[in-house]
PDB file of C-alpha atoms in Angstrom:
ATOM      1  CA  UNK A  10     -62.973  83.080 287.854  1.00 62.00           C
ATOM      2  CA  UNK A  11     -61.979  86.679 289.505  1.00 80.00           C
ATOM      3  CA  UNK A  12     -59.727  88.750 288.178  1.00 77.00           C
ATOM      4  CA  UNK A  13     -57.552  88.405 291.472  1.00 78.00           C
ATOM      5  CA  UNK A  14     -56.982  84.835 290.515  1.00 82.00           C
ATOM      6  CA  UNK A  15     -55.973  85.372 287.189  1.00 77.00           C
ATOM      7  CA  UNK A  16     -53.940  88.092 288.642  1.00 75.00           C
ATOM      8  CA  UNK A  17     -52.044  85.576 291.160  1.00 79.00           C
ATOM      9  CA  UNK A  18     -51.851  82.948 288.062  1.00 79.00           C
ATOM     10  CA  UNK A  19     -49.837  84.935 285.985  1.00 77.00           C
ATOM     11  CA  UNK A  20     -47.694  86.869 288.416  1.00 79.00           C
ATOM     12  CA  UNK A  21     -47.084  82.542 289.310  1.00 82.00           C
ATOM     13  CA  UNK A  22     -46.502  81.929 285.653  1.00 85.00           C
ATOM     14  CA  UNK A  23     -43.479  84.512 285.547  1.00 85.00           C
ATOM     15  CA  UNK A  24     -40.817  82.739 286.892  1.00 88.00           C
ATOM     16  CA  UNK A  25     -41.850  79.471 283.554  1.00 91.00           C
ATOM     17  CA  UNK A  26     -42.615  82.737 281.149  1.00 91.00           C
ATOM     18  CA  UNK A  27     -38.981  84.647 281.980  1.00 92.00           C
ATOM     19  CA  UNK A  28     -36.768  82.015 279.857  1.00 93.00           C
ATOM     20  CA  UNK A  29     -38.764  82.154 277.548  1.00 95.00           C
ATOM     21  CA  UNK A  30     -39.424  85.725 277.025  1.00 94.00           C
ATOM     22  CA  UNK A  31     -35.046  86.324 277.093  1.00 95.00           C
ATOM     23  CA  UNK A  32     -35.083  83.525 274.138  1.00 95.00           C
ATOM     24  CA  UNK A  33     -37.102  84.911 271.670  1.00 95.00           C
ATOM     25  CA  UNK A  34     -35.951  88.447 272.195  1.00 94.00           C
ATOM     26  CA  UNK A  35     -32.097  87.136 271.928  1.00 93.00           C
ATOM     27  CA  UNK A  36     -33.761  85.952 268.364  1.00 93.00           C
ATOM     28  CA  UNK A  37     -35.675  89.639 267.953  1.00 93.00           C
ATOM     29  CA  UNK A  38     -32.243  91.599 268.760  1.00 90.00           C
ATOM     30  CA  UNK A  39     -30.344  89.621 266.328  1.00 89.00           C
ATOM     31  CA  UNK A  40     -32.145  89.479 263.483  1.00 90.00           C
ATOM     32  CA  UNK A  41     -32.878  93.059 263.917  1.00 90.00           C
ATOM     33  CA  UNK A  42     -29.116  93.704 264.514  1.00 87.00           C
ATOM     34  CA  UNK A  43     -29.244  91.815 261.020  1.00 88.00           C
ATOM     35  CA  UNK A  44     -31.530  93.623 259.580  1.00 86.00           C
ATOM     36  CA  UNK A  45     -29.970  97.358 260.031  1.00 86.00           C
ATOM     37  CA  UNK A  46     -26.334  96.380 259.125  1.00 84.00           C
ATOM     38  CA  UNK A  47     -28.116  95.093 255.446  1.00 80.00           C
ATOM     39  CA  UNK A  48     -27.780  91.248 256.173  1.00 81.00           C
ATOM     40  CA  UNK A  49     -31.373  90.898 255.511  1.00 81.00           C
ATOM     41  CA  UNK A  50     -32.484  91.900 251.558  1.00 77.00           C
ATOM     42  CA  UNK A  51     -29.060  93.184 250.390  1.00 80.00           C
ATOM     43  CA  UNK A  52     -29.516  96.569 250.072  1.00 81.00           C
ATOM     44  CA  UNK A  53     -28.005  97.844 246.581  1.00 82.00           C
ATOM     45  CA  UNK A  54     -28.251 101.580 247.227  1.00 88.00           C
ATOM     46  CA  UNK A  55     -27.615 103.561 249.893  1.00 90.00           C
ATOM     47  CA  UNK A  56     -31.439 104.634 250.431  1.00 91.00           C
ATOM     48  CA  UNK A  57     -32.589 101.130 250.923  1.00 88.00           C
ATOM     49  CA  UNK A  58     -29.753 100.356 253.467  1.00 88.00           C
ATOM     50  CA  UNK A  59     -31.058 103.645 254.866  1.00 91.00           C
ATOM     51  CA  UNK A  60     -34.873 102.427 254.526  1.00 90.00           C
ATOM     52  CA  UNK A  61     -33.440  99.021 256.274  1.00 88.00           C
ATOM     53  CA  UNK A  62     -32.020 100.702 259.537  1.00 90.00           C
ATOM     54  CA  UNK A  63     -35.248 103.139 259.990  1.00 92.00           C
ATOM     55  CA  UNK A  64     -37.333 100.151 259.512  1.00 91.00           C
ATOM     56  CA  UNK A  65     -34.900  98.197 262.276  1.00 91.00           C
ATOM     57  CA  UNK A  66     -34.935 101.127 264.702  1.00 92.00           C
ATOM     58  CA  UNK A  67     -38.710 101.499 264.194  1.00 95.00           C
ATOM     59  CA  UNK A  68     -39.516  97.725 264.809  1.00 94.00           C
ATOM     60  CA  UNK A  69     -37.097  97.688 267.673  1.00 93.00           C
ATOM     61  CA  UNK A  70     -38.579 100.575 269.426  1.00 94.00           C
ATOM     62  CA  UNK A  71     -41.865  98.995 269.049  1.00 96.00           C
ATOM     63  CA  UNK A  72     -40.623  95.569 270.356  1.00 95.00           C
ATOM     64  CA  UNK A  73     -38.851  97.088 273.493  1.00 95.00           C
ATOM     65  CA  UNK A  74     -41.828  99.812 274.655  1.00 96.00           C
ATOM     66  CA  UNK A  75     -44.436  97.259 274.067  1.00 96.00           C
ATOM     67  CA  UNK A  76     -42.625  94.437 275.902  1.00 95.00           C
ATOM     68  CA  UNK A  77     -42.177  96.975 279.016  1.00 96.00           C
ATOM     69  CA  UNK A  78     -45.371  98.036 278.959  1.00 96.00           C
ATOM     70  CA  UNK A  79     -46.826  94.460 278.776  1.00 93.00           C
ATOM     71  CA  UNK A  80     -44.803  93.141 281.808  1.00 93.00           C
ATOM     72  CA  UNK A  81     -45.434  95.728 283.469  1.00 93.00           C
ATOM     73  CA  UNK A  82     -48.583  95.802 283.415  1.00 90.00           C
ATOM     74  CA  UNK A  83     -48.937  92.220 284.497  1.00 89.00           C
ATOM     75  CA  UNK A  84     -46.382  92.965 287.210  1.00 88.00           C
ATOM     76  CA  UNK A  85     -44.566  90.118 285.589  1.00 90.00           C
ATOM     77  CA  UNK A  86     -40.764  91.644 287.112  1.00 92.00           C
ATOM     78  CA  UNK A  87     -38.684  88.696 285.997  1.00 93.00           C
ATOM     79  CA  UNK A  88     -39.924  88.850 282.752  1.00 94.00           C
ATOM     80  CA  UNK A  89     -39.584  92.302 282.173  1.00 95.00           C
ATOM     81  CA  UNK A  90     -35.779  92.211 283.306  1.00 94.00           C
ATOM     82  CA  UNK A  91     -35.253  89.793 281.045  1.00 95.00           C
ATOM     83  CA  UNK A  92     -36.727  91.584 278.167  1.00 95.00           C
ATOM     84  CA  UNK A  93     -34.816  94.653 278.264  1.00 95.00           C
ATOM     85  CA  UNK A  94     -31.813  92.951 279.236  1.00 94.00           C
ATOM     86  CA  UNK A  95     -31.497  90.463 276.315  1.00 94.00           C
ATOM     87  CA  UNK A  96     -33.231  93.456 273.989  1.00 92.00           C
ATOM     88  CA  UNK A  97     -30.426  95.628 275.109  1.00 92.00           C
ATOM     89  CA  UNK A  98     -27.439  93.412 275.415  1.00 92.00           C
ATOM     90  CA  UNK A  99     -27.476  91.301 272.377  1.00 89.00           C
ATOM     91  CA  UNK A 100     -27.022  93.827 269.689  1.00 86.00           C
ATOM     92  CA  UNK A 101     -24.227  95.363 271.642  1.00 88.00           C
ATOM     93  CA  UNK A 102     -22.593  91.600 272.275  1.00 90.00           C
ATOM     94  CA  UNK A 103     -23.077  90.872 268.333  1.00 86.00           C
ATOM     95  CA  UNK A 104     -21.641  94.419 267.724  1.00 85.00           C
ATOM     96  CA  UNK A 105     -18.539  93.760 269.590  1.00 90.00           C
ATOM     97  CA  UNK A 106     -17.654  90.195 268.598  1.00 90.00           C
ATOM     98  CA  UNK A 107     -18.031  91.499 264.983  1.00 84.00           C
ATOM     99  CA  UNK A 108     -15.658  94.405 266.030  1.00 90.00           C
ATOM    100  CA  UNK A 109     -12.859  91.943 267.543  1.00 92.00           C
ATOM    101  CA  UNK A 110     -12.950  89.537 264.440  1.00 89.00           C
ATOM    102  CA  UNK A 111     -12.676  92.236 262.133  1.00 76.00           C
TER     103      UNK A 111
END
């Protein structure tokens, strides 16, 4: 098999992948979201809530550069859209629904 055929098969495969890819980083955003407000472990001291939102931000950082760079890469465009959309939207959604109930 040539590489131009793989090539062609996963540029296909973007327009399946895309759904996908926006679902599980809706799940990665929120949990990380979850994660830096001390949802996740109950932080009892300020240090570990601090230690939580580095490890977040670091995690986070990691997930969005290495999703970019993946996509594009591949040249997979709808997939990379998605990525940094739901990445970058869902914390801020969460953030401001929290914000209006409280």
């Amino acid at each position: 098999m040539s590489v131009v055929r793989v090539w062609k098969g996963v540029r296909r495969a973007d327009r399946s992948v895309a759904p996908f890819v926006v679902a599980g980083n809706v799940l990665v955003g929120g949990v990380l979201l979850w994660l830096a407000i001390g949802g996740i472990g109950s932080p009892a001291t300020r240090e570990e809530e601090t230690a939580a939102q580095d490890l977040a931000l670091r995690i986070f950082g990691c997930w969005l550069l290495g999703g970019v760079a993946l996509f594009a890469v591949l040249g997979m465009v709808r997939s990379l859209l998605g990525h940094l959309a739901a990445l970058l939207l869902t914390p801020l959604v969460i953030a401001v629904a929290l914000m209006a109930l409280a």
